[in-house]
């Protein structure tokens, strides 16, 4: 019997590629990279003969003993539509194939951010019919080992019905490139919100890195299914210890009621993600309750409940009465409370929160967490009771290194493309100093794996966002340190470009909606560096400084046709100045002869300045006349907040 099953396994292995099969990237409507050898690969039966027809090319090959095959077609100029056919025992015919420019778009949620959520979407739809722009979405997946095939994915032709789901940054980049070059543009979009750079980097890269080789040597051989089970048990044990009761849906129908006794429930602070409090790594369903007091004058009258933002979905009750639900994690909650719901004395707000991935709980601006009555505004900031009733079993892409590289990048190799657009870094701010090594390592890793040379790699510098509450040079700023790591990568890694976005961020939203300017600024880099268009593509970058009495004079590279500020009085904001005591003071600054003069009347012996050194650098207003913002920088090398922070296995 054992021999019989071994024989069946042997036969099934031989038959697994009985028909010619192509990667999901090869499908109707695809875009192939122009002016480079075109890799075409797939699977078939062992030793099966394969014939590939494309345009005027005919190439023959044969599958190896494992059923794998690969050919390189000769480079083609931009054009199409063409037919690509692959014939073995069966024949695959792909229609409407274009040749043009292909860019890979990757990173975390700001790259994932779709056109339909970007600003002016209704207006953008009026100009969205671009059949030569195509978008391939790689479905989210992770794996402990490199995968040959994507989980899912397909090409979409750009029109009003499809563009809303495209990556906004990638689309606005492609739109600009297409309009300038008049050729097809393909976007391969592979991103996952909230992910760190380490999950996008291969194991081999870590093994060859002095910074990470000790870490990766401790990496276990993991099985995702087993890991899910183990993680579920660990989280369940931790939660049950915290709340002193089982994780169960039992009796949850009573949790919305005002008379339910929640004295034994633990507490957490709101607004604040629960992952930064007791419920680390928790995805699932949690009830949160808060008891407030309503005056006699406001009893039985209408009210207005604001709950900031809730990640991901809430069902909200006041004294047992359902008042509303919202599905979007980044949308402010605001619900009307009908008459006769609020009572004199004790009242209970109960929220059933379902978090399917990433951060969870009540978050956002504290000023948006309140209950307004006819005569009062009651702040709901502070401690809330909570109880976990369900835990969603899910391994985070950040649980171990390489999980997304294995499932969402490796299967794309060796598809030919022009370059990469990258928007990521928010998930690495706590290890910003180490990002100076981790980010260049990933870039070099991808270039090595693709064997296409030092292809263009353009990235978006972190925007302005007040994550840690008014951080600046005296308090320290992890976001500023991550921006510095990105600038370091620009200076030290060949053929890279950086898009500065401090002026188009949102201090209260980590996902600013102005993705049009992000895409256009990335396109400017490509147009100048790749497509030989003589355009300004960068804002001012620090060149040198001179101390002259109580002033510091800064010169810049990339000033375009000159420095400017939109401030009508000529005041430049965002500079801080310090003496040797390392205490920073807000500085006055103005432009003179395309240099910036910086001073503070109370600083007699300045030694250094910083510009935009804050989580929220939105006040910065130094530009060149082409409207590209100056990149944040510092002239000192004093110790940073994240100097000792290192990536470790969970």
Coordinates of C-alpha atoms in Angstrom, one line a residue:
X1 CA 0.0 0.0 0.0
X2 CA 2.9 2.4 0.9
X3 CA 4.5 1.7 -2.6
X4 CA 1.1 2.3 -4.3
X5 CA 0.7 5.8 -2.7
X6 CA 4.4 6.6 -3.6
X7 CA 3.6 5.7 -7.2
X8 CA 0.5 7.9 -7.2
X9 CA 2.6 10.8 -5.8
X10 CA 5.2 10.3 -8.5
X11 CA 2.5 10.3 -11.2
X12 CA 0.8 13.4 -9.8
X13 CA 4.1 15.2 -9.8
X14 CA 4.7 14.3 -13.5
X15 CA 1.2 15.4 -14.4
X16 CA 1.1 18.6 -12.3
X17 CA 2.3 20.6 -15.4
X18 CA 0.4 18.5 -18.0
X19 CA -0.6 21.7 -19.9
X20 CA 1.5 24.7 -20.6
X21 CA 1.0 27.3 -17.9
X22 CA 2.0 30.9 -17.6
X23 CA 2.5 33.2 -14.6
X24 CA -0.5 35.3 -13.8
X25 CA 1.4 38.4 -15.0
X26 CA 1.0 37.0 -18.5
X27 CA -2.6 37.6 -19.4
X28 CA -4.9 39.6 -21.7
X29 CA -4.2 43.3 -21.5
X30 CA -0.6 43.0 -20.2
X31 CA 2.1 45.5 -20.8
X32 CA 5.7 44.4 -21.6
X33 CA 8.8 46.5 -21.1
X34 CA 10.2 48.1 -24.3
X35 CA 13.8 48.2 -25.3
X36 CA 14.8 45.3 -23.0
X37 CA 14.9 41.5 -23.4
X38 CA 11.4 40.2 -22.6
X39 CA 11.5 37.2 -20.3
X40 CA 8.7 34.8 -20.8
X41 CA 8.5 31.7 -18.5
X42 CA 6.2 29.1 -17.2
X43 CA 5.6 25.4 -16.6
X44 CA 4.7 22.3 -18.7
X45 CA 5.3 18.6 -18.7
X46 CA 8.9 17.5 -18.3
X47 CA 10.8 17.9 -21.6
X48 CA 7.8 19.3 -23.3
X49 CA 8.5 21.4 -26.4
X50 CA 7.3 25.0 -26.3
X51 CA 6.9 27.5 -29.1
X52 CA 6.4 31.2 -28.3
X53 CA 5.0 33.7 -31.0
X54 CA 5.1 37.4 -30.4
X55 CA 4.9 40.2 -33.0
X56 CA 7.4 38.9 -35.6
X57 CA 9.3 36.7 -33.2
X58 CA 9.2 32.9 -33.0
X59 CA 11.2 31.3 -30.2
X60 CA 11.4 27.6 -29.4
X61 CA 12.4 26.0 -26.1
X62 CA 11.9 22.8 -24.0
X63 CA 10.8 22.4 -20.4
X64 CA 13.4 20.9 -18.1
X65 CA 13.0 17.7 -16.1
X66 CA 11.0 19.7 -13.5
X67 CA 8.6 21.1 -16.1
X68 CA 10.0 24.6 -15.9
X69 CA 10.9 26.7 -19.0
X70 CA 12.1 30.2 -19.8
X71 CA 13.0 32.2 -22.9
X72 CA 14.1 35.8 -23.6
X73 CA 12.5 37.5 -26.6
X74 CA 14.4 40.2 -28.3
X75 CA 13.7 43.8 -27.2
X76 CA 10.7 45.5 -28.8
X77 CA 9.9 49.2 -29.3
X78 CA 6.7 50.6 -27.9
X79 CA 3.6 49.6 -29.6
X80 CA 0.7 47.2 -29.9
X81 CA -1.8 45.8 -29.4
X82 CA -0.2 42.4 -30.2
X83 CA -0.9 38.8 -29.6
X84 CA 1.3 36.6 -27.6
X85 CA 0.8 32.8 -28.0
X86 CA 2.5 29.9 -26.2
X87 CA 2.1 26.5 -27.6
X88 CA 2.9 23.1 -26.1
X89 CA 0.5 20.3 -25.7
X90 CA -2.1 23.1 -25.4
X91 CA -2.0 26.6 -26.7
X92 CA -2.4 29.8 -24.7
X93 CA -3.3 33.0 -26.6
X94 CA -3.0 36.4 -25.0
X95 CA -4.7 39.3 -26.7
X96 CA -4.3 43.1 -26.5
X97 CA -0.7 43.0 -25.4
X98 CA 1.1 46.3 -25.3
X99 CA 4.8 47.2 -25.2
X100 CA 5.8 50.3 -23.3
X101 CA 7.1 51.3 -19.9
X102 CA 6.5 49.1 -16.9
X103 CA 7.0 50.3 -13.3
X104 CA 6.6 48.3 -10.1
X105 CA 4.8 50.1 -7.3
X106 CA 5.3 48.8 -3.8
X107 CA 5.4 49.7 -0.1
X108 CA 2.7 50.1 2.5
X109 CA -0.6 51.9 2.8
X110 CA 0.2 55.2 1.1
X111 CA 1.1 53.2 -2.0
X112 CA -1.9 51.0 -1.5
X113 CA -4.1 54.1 -1.2
X114 CA -6.6 53.9 -4.2
X115 CA -7.5 56.7 -6.6
X116 CA -11.1 56.6 -5.4
X117 CA -10.0 57.9 -2.0
X118 CA -7.6 60.5 -3.3
X119 CA -8.7 64.2 -3.5
X120 CA -11.0 65.3 -6.3
X121 CA -12.0 61.8 -7.3
X122 CA -15.2 62.9 -9.1
X123 CA -13.2 65.5 -11.1
X124 CA -10.5 62.9 -11.9
X125 CA -13.1 60.5 -13.3
X126 CA -13.8 63.0 -16.1
X127 CA -10.3 62.4 -17.3
X128 CA -9.7 58.7 -16.7
X129 CA -10.1 57.1 -20.1
X130 CA -6.5 55.9 -20.9
X131 CA -6.6 52.5 -22.6
X132 CA -2.8 52.5 -22.9
X133 CA -2.4 52.7 -19.1
X134 CA -2.8 49.2 -17.5
X135 CA -2.7 48.2 -13.8
X136 CA -1.8 44.8 -12.4
X137 CA -2.8 44.3 -8.7
X138 CA -0.9 41.6 -6.8
X139 CA -3.2 40.1 -4.2
X140 CA -1.9 40.1 -0.7
X141 CA -0.2 37.0 0.4
X142 CA 2.7 35.9 2.5
X143 CA 4.9 32.8 2.6
X144 CA 7.8 31.4 4.6
X145 CA 9.6 30.4 1.5
X146 CA 9.9 31.9 -2.0
X147 CA 6.8 31.1 -4.2
X148 CA 6.9 30.5 -7.9
X149 CA 3.3 31.7 -8.4
X150 CA 1.2 34.6 -7.2
X151 CA -1.9 33.9 -5.2
X152 CA -4.0 36.0 -7.5
X153 CA -3.7 39.1 -9.8
X154 CA -4.9 40.5 -13.1
X155 CA -4.4 43.4 -15.5
X156 CA -7.0 46.1 -15.7
X157 CA -7.3 48.7 -18.5
X158 CA -7.7 52.2 -17.3
X159 CA -11.2 53.7 -17.6
X160 CA -13.8 55.3 -15.4
X161 CA -15.0 51.9 -14.1
X162 CA -11.5 50.6 -13.1
X163 CA -9.3 53.6 -12.2
X164 CA -10.8 54.0 -8.7
X165 CA -9.1 50.8 -7.5
X166 CA -5.7 51.7 -9.0
X167 CA -2.8 52.7 -6.7
X168 CA -3.2 56.5 -6.7
X169 CA 0.5 57.3 -6.5
X170 CA 1.2 54.8 -9.3
X171 CA -1.7 56.0 -11.5
X172 CA -0.8 59.7 -11.3
X173 CA 2.8 58.8 -12.1
X174 CA 1.7 56.7 -15.1
X175 CA -0.7 59.4 -16.3
X176 CA 2.1 62.0 -16.4
X177 CA 4.5 59.6 -18.1
X178 CA 2.0 58.5 -20.7
X179 CA 1.0 62.1 -21.6
X180 CA 4.6 63.1 -22.0
X181 CA 5.8 60.0 -24.0
X182 CA 2.6 59.0 -25.7
X183 CA 3.3 55.3 -25.2
X184 CA 1.8 52.5 -23.0
X185 CA 2.5 52.4 -19.3
X186 CA 2.0 49.4 -17.1
X187 CA 1.9 49.5 -13.3
X188 CA 2.5 46.3 -11.3
X189 CA 1.1 47.1 -7.9
X190 CA 2.4 45.0 -5.0
X191 CA 1.9 46.6 -1.6
X192 CA 0.5 45.9 1.9
X193 CA -0.4 48.6 4.5
X194 CA 1.4 48.8 7.8
X195 CA 4.4 46.7 6.7
X196 CA 8.1 47.2 7.5
X197 CA 10.9 47.1 5.0
X198 CA 12.3 43.8 6.4
X199 CA 9.3 41.8 5.2
X200 CA 10.0 42.9 1.7
X201 CA 13.7 41.7 1.8
X202 CA 14.9 38.2 1.0
X203 CA 16.6 35.9 3.4
X204 CA 19.7 35.8 1.3
X205 CA 20.1 39.5 1.6
X206 CA 20.0 39.3 5.4
X207 CA 22.5 36.4 5.4
X208 CA 25.0 38.6 3.5
X209 CA 24.6 41.6 5.7
X210 CA 26.8 42.3 8.8
X211 CA 23.9 44.2 10.3
X212 CA 21.3 41.4 10.0
X213 CA 23.2 38.1 9.6
X214 CA 23.0 37.2 13.4
X215 CA 19.2 38.0 13.3
X216 CA 18.5 35.8 10.3
X217 CA 20.6 32.9 11.7
X218 CA 18.0 32.7 14.5
X219 CA 15.1 32.6 12.0
X220 CA 13.2 29.3 12.5
X221 CA 11.9 27.2 9.6
X222 CA 8.3 28.2 10.0
X223 CA 5.1 26.7 8.7
X224 CA 2.5 29.5 8.3
X225 CA -0.5 27.3 9.4
X226 CA 1.4 26.1 12.5
X227 CA 2.4 29.6 13.2
X228 CA -1.2 30.8 13.1
X229 CA -2.2 28.1 15.6
X230 CA 0.6 29.0 17.9
X231 CA 0.1 32.7 17.7
X232 CA -3.7 32.3 18.3
X233 CA -3.0 30.4 21.5
X234 CA -0.4 32.8 22.8
X235 CA -2.6 35.8 22.2
X236 CA -5.6 34.1 23.7
X237 CA -3.7 33.2 26.8
X238 CA -2.5 36.7 27.2
X239 CA -5.9 38.3 26.7
X240 CA -7.6 35.9 29.1
X241 CA -5.0 36.7 31.7
X242 CA -5.6 40.5 31.2
X243 CA -9.4 40.3 31.4
X244 CA -9.8 37.4 33.8
X245 CA -12.3 35.7 31.7
X246 CA -12.6 33.5 28.6
X247 CA -12.6 34.9 25.1
X248 CA -16.1 34.1 24.0
X249 CA -19.2 35.6 22.3
X250 CA -21.3 34.3 25.2
X251 CA -23.5 37.0 26.8
X252 CA -22.2 39.7 24.4
X253 CA -25.7 40.7 23.5
X254 CA -26.0 42.2 27.0
X255 CA -22.8 44.3 26.8
X256 CA -24.7 47.2 25.1
X257 CA -27.1 47.6 28.0
X258 CA -26.8 50.3 30.6
X259 CA -27.4 48.0 33.5
X260 CA -24.7 45.5 32.5
X261 CA -22.1 45.2 35.3
X262 CA -18.6 45.9 33.8
X263 CA -16.7 46.6 37.0
X264 CA -14.4 43.7 36.5
X265 CA -13.5 44.7 32.9
X266 CA -10.0 46.0 32.4
X267 CA -9.4 49.5 31.0
X268 CA -7.5 51.1 28.1
X269 CA -7.0 54.7 27.1
X270 CA -8.8 56.3 24.1
X271 CA -8.1 57.7 21.6
X272 CA -5.1 55.3 21.2
X273 CA -4.6 52.1 19.3
X274 CA -5.0 49.1 21.6
X275 CA -1.8 47.5 20.0
X276 CA 0.2 50.2 21.8
X277 CA -1.5 49.3 25.1
X278 CA -2.5 45.9 26.5
X279 CA -3.7 44.2 23.3
X280 CA -0.5 43.8 21.3
X281 CA -0.9 42.0 18.0
X282 CA -4.7 41.6 18.5
X283 CA -7.1 41.4 15.5
X284 CA -10.6 40.5 16.3
X285 CA -13.7 41.7 18.1
X286 CA -13.6 43.9 21.2
X287 CA -16.4 45.7 23.2
X288 CA -15.5 49.1 24.7
X289 CA -17.8 50.8 27.2
X290 CA -17.7 54.2 28.9
X291 CA -20.1 55.5 31.6
X292 CA -21.0 59.2 31.6
X293 CA -23.3 61.4 33.6
X294 CA -26.1 63.4 31.9
X295 CA -27.8 66.3 33.6
X296 CA -31.5 66.6 34.2
X297 CA -31.7 69.5 31.7
X298 CA -30.3 67.3 28.9
X299 CA -32.2 64.1 29.7
X300 CA -34.5 62.8 27.0
X301 CA -33.2 65.3 24.5
X302 CA -31.2 64.8 21.3
X303 CA -27.4 64.4 21.4
X304 CA -24.5 64.2 19.0
X305 CA -21.9 61.5 19.5
X306 CA -18.4 61.8 18.0
X307 CA -16.0 58.9 18.4
X308 CA -12.9 60.2 16.4
X309 CA -11.9 57.2 14.2
X310 CA -12.3 53.5 14.8
X311 CA -10.2 50.8 13.3
X312 CA -11.8 49.0 11.5
X313 CA -15.6 48.7 11.9
X314 CA -17.9 49.8 14.8
X315 CA -21.4 49.1 15.9
X316 CA -22.3 51.8 18.5
X317 CA -25.0 51.9 21.1
X318 CA -26.1 54.4 23.7
X319 CA -28.0 53.0 26.6
X320 CA -28.7 49.9 24.5
X321 CA -30.0 51.8 21.5
X322 CA -28.2 51.4 18.2
X323 CA -27.0 54.8 16.9
X324 CA -24.8 53.9 14.0
X325 CA -22.0 51.9 12.3
X326 CA -19.1 52.7 10.0
X327 CA -16.8 50.4 8.1
X328 CA -13.9 52.6 7.2
X329 CA -11.0 52.6 9.6
X330 CA -9.9 56.2 8.7
X331 CA -13.4 57.8 8.8
X332 CA -14.5 60.0 11.6
X333 CA -17.5 58.6 13.5
X334 CA -20.4 61.0 14.2
X335 CA -23.9 59.7 15.2
X336 CA -27.1 61.5 16.1
X337 CA -28.7 60.3 19.4
X338 CA -32.5 60.4 19.2
X339 CA -34.8 61.9 21.8
X340 CA -35.6 59.8 24.9
X341 CA -32.3 57.8 24.7
X342 CA -30.2 59.9 27.1
X343 CA -31.3 59.6 30.7
X344 CA -30.6 61.7 33.8
X345 CA -27.6 60.3 35.7
X346 CA -25.8 57.2 34.5
X347 CA -25.5 56.6 30.7
X348 CA -23.4 54.0 28.9
X349 CA -21.8 54.3 25.5
X350 CA -21.0 50.7 24.2
X351 CA -19.0 50.1 21.0
X352 CA -18.5 46.7 19.3
X353 CA -15.3 47.0 17.3
X354 CA -14.2 44.6 14.7
X355 CA -10.5 44.9 13.7
X356 CA -9.6 42.6 10.8
X357 CA -5.9 43.6 10.5
X358 CA -3.3 46.2 11.5
X359 CA -4.1 48.7 14.2
X360 CA -7.3 48.4 16.3
X361 CA -9.5 50.5 18.5
X362 CA -10.5 54.2 18.9
X363 CA -7.8 56.5 17.4
X364 CA -7.5 59.9 15.9
X365 CA -7.7 63.4 17.4
X366 CA -8.7 63.7 21.1
X367 CA -10.8 66.7 20.3
X368 CA -13.0 64.5 18.1
X369 CA -14.0 62.2 20.9
X370 CA -16.9 63.8 22.7
X371 CA -20.7 63.8 23.3
X372 CA -22.5 67.1 22.7
X373 CA -25.9 67.6 24.4
X374 CA -28.2 70.6 24.4
X375 CA -26.3 72.3 27.2
X376 CA -22.9 70.6 27.5
X377 CA -20.0 69.0 25.7
X378 CA -18.7 65.9 27.5
X379 CA -15.2 64.7 26.6
X380 CA -14.9 61.0 26.2
X381 CA -11.1 61.0 26.3
X382 CA -9.6 58.8 28.9
X383 CA -10.1 55.3 30.3
X384 CA -12.7 52.9 28.7
X385 CA -13.7 49.5 29.9
X386 CA -13.0 46.7 27.4
X387 CA -13.6 43.0 26.8
X388 CA -12.3 40.8 24.0
X389 CA -14.9 38.4 22.6
X390 CA -13.1 37.0 19.5
X391 CA -9.6 36.7 18.3
X392 CA -8.9 36.6 14.6
X393 CA -6.2 34.2 13.7
X394 CA -3.7 36.0 11.5
X395 CA 0.0 36.1 11.2
X396 CA 1.2 39.7 10.6
X397 CA 3.4 40.3 7.5
X398 CA 5.7 41.9 10.1
X399 CA 5.9 38.7 12.2
X400 CA 9.0 37.5 10.4
X401 CA 11.3 38.9 7.7
X402 CA 10.9 38.1 4.0
X403 CA 7.2 37.0 4.2
X404 CA 6.0 39.5 1.6
X405 CA 9.1 39.2 -0.5
X406 CA 8.6 35.5 -0.8
X407 CA 4.9 35.7 -1.8
X408 CA 4.5 39.1 -3.6
X409 CA 7.9 40.0 -5.1
X410 CA 9.8 36.8 -5.9
X411 CA 7.0 35.5 -8.2
X412 CA 7.4 38.7 -10.3
X413 CA 11.0 37.8 -11.1
X414 CA 12.3 38.0 -13.9
X415 CA 9.5 40.1 -15.5
X416 CA 11.2 43.0 -17.3
X417 CA 10.4 46.5 -16.1
X418 CA 11.9 50.0 -16.1
X419 CA 12.0 50.9 -12.4
X420 CA 10.4 50.8 -9.0
X421 CA 8.3 53.4 -7.2
X422 CA 8.4 52.9 -3.4
X423 CA 6.3 54.5 -0.6
X424 CA 7.1 53.0 2.8
X425 CA 8.8 53.9 6.0
X426 CA 6.0 54.7 8.5
X427 CA 6.2 51.2 9.9
X428 CA 10.0 51.6 10.5
X429 CA 10.1 55.0 12.3
X430 CA 10.9 53.3 15.6
X431 CA 14.1 51.9 14.0
X432 CA 14.9 54.9 11.8
X433 CA 18.6 54.8 12.3
X434 CA 18.8 51.1 11.3
X435 CA 16.7 52.0 8.2
X436 CA 19.9 53.5 6.8
X437 CA 21.1 49.9 6.4
X438 CA 17.8 48.1 5.9
X439 CA 16.4 50.2 3.1
X440 CA 19.6 50.2 0.9
X441 CA 19.9 46.4 1.6
X442 CA 16.4 45.9 0.1
X443 CA 17.1 48.0 -2.9
X444 CA 20.3 46.1 -3.6
X445 CA 18.5 42.8 -3.0
X446 CA 15.9 43.5 -5.6
X447 CA 18.5 44.6 -8.1
X448 CA 20.5 41.5 -7.5
X449 CA 17.5 39.2 -7.9
X450 CA 16.3 40.7 -11.1
X451 CA 19.7 40.9 -12.8
X452 CA 18.7 44.1 -14.7
X453 CA 21.5 46.3 -13.4
X454 CA 21.0 49.3 -11.1
X455 CA 17.4 50.0 -12.3
X456 CA 15.8 53.3 -11.2
X457 CA 14.5 53.1 -7.7
X458 CA 12.4 56.2 -6.7
X459 CA 10.8 56.6 -3.3
X460 CA 8.6 59.0 -1.4
X461 CA 10.0 60.6 1.7
X462 CA 7.6 60.5 4.7
X463 CA 5.0 63.2 4.7
X464 CA 4.0 65.4 7.7
X465 CA 2.1 63.6 10.4
X466 CA 1.9 64.4 14.2
X467 CA 2.2 60.7 15.4
X468 CA 3.9 61.3 18.7
X469 CA 2.5 64.7 19.7
X470 CA 4.5 67.8 18.8
X471 CA 7.9 66.1 18.5
X472 CA 10.7 68.5 17.5
X473 CA 14.5 68.9 17.9
X474 CA 14.4 69.2 21.7
X475 CA 12.1 66.3 22.3
X476 CA 13.5 64.3 19.4
X477 CA 11.5 63.2 16.3
X478 CA 11.5 59.6 15.0
X479 CA 9.8 60.7 11.8
X480 CA 12.5 63.2 11.1
X481 CA 15.1 60.5 11.7
X482 CA 13.4 58.2 9.2
X483 CA 13.3 61.1 6.7
X484 CA 17.0 61.5 7.3
X485 CA 17.5 57.8 6.6
X486 CA 15.7 58.2 3.3
X487 CA 17.9 61.2 2.4
X488 CA 20.9 59.0 3.3
X489 CA 19.8 56.4 0.9
X490 CA 19.4 59.0 -1.8
X491 CA 23.0 60.1 -1.3
X492 CA 24.6 56.7 -1.0
X493 CA 22.7 54.4 -3.3
X494 CA 23.1 54.8 -7.1
X495 CA 20.2 55.7 -9.4
X496 CA 17.7 56.5 -6.7
X497 CA 15.4 59.5 -6.5
X498 CA 13.4 60.9 -3.6
X499 CA 10.1 62.8 -3.7
X500 CA 9.7 65.2 -0.8
X501 CA 6.1 65.6 0.5
X502 CA 6.3 67.5 3.8
X503 CA 4.2 70.3 2.3
X504 CA 1.3 68.1 1.2
X505 CA 0.8 65.9 4.3
X506 CA -1.9 66.0 7.0
X507 CA -0.8 66.3 10.7
X508 CA -3.9 64.4 11.7
X509 CA -4.0 61.7 9.1
X510 CA -1.2 59.4 8.2
X511 CA -2.8 58.9 4.8
X512 CA -2.9 62.4 3.1
X513 CA -5.3 62.5 0.2
X514 CA -3.1 64.6 -2.2
X515 CA -1.6 61.8 -4.2
X516 CA -1.7 63.8 -7.4
X517 CA 1.4 65.8 -6.5
X518 CA 3.2 62.8 -5.2
X519 CA 2.7 61.0 -8.6
X520 CA 3.7 64.1 -10.5
X521 CA 6.9 64.7 -8.5
X522 CA 7.9 61.0 -9.0
X523 CA 7.2 61.4 -12.7
X524 CA 9.4 64.5 -12.8
X525 CA 12.3 62.4 -11.5
X526 CA 11.7 59.8 -14.1
X527 CA 11.2 62.2 -17.0
X528 CA 14.6 63.9 -16.2
X529 CA 16.7 60.8 -15.3
X530 CA 15.2 58.1 -17.5
X531 CA 13.4 59.8 -20.4
X532 CA 15.9 62.6 -21.1
X533 CA 13.5 65.5 -20.5
X534 CA 15.2 68.5 -19.2
X535 CA 12.9 69.3 -16.2
X536 CA 13.5 70.4 -12.6
X537 CA 12.7 67.3 -10.5
X538 CA 13.9 68.1 -7.0
X539 CA 13.6 70.8 -4.3
X540 CA 16.5 72.4 -2.5
X541 CA 18.8 70.0 -0.7
X542 CA 21.4 71.0 1.9
X543 CA 24.9 71.7 0.5
X544 CA 26.9 73.6 3.1
X545 CA 26.8 76.0 6.0
X546 CA 28.8 78.9 7.3
X547 CA 28.7 80.4 10.8
X548 CA 29.1 84.2 10.7
X549 CA 28.9 85.8 14.1
X550 CA 25.4 85.0 15.4
X551 CA 24.1 83.9 12.0
X552 CA 24.3 80.6 10.0
X553 CA 24.3 80.9 6.3
X554 CA 23.1 77.8 4.3
X555 CA 23.7 77.1 0.6
X556 CA 21.7 74.5 -1.3
X557 CA 21.9 72.3 -4.3
X558 CA 18.9 71.8 -6.6
X559 CA 17.6 75.4 -6.4
X560 CA 16.2 75.3 -9.9
X561 CA 15.7 78.9 -11.0
X562 CA 16.1 80.2 -7.4
X563 CA 14.9 79.9 -3.9
X564 CA 11.5 81.2 -2.8
X565 CA 8.9 81.0 -0.1
X566 CA 5.1 81.5 -0.6
X567 CA 5.0 83.6 2.6
X568 CA 4.0 87.1 1.5
X569 CA 6.4 88.6 4.1
X570 CA 9.3 86.4 3.1
X571 CA 9.4 84.6 6.4
X572 CA 10.8 81.0 6.2
X573 CA 9.4 78.6 8.8
X574 CA 10.8 75.3 10.0
X575 CA 14.3 76.2 11.1
X576 CA 15.7 75.7 14.6
X577 CA 19.1 76.8 15.8
X578 CA 21.3 75.7 18.7
X579 CA 24.6 76.5 20.5
X580 CA 26.9 73.8 21.8
X581 CA 24.5 73.1 24.7
X582 CA 22.3 71.3 22.3
X583 CA 19.2 73.3 23.2
X584 CA 17.3 74.3 20.1
X585 CA 15.4 77.6 19.6
X586 CA 13.0 78.5 16.8
X587 CA 14.9 80.6 14.3
X588 CA 14.2 83.4 12.0
X589 CA 15.2 82.9 8.4
X590 CA 15.2 84.7 5.1
X591 CA 16.5 84.3 1.6
X592 CA 19.4 86.4 0.4
X593 CA 21.2 85.8 -2.9
X594 CA 19.8 82.3 -3.1
X595 CA 21.1 81.4 0.3
X596 CA 19.2 81.2 3.6
X597 CA 20.3 83.3 6.6
X598 CA 19.2 81.9 10.0
X599 CA 19.5 83.5 13.4
X600 CA 17.9 84.0 16.8
X601 CA 18.5 87.1 18.9
X602 CA 19.0 85.0 22.0
X603 CA 21.6 82.6 20.4
X604 CA 25.0 84.3 20.3
X605 CA 27.2 81.4 19.3
X606 CA 25.3 79.1 17.0
X607 CA 26.9 75.8 15.9
X608 CA 24.1 74.0 14.1
X609 CA 20.7 74.3 12.6
X610 CA 17.9 71.9 11.8
X611 CA 15.1 72.3 9.2
X612 CA 11.8 70.4 9.3
X613 CA 13.0 68.3 12.3
X614 CA 9.6 67.3 13.5
X615 CA 7.0 64.6 13.0
X616 CA 4.7 67.2 11.5
X617 CA 7.0 69.3 9.3
X618 CA 4.0 70.9 7.6
X619 CA 5.0 74.5 8.5
X620 CA 8.2 74.3 6.4
X621 CA 7.8 76.7 3.5
X622 CA 11.2 76.8 1.6
X623 CA 10.8 75.9 -2.1
X624 CA 12.6 76.6 -5.3
X625 CA 10.7 78.6 -7.9
X626 CA 9.5 75.4 -9.6
X627 CA 7.5 74.7 -6.4
X628 CA 9.5 71.7 -5.2
X629 CA 9.9 71.8 -1.4
X630 CA 13.2 71.7 0.4
X631 CA 14.1 68.4 2.0
X632 CA 14.4 68.4 5.8
X633 CA 17.9 68.1 7.2
X634 CA 20.2 68.8 10.1
X635 CA 23.9 69.9 10.2
X636 CA 24.8 68.2 13.5
X637 CA 25.5 64.5 14.2
X638 CA 24.2 64.5 17.7
X639 CA 22.7 61.3 19.1
X640 CA 19.2 60.3 17.9
X641 CA 16.2 58.7 19.6
X642 CA 16.4 55.5 17.5
X643 CA 20.2 55.0 17.6
X644 CA 20.0 51.7 19.5
X645 CA 16.8 50.3 18.1
X646 CA 17.2 47.1 16.2
X647 CA 15.0 44.7 14.3
X648 CA 14.4 41.5 16.2
X649 CA 12.4 38.3 15.5
X650 CA 9.0 38.3 17.2

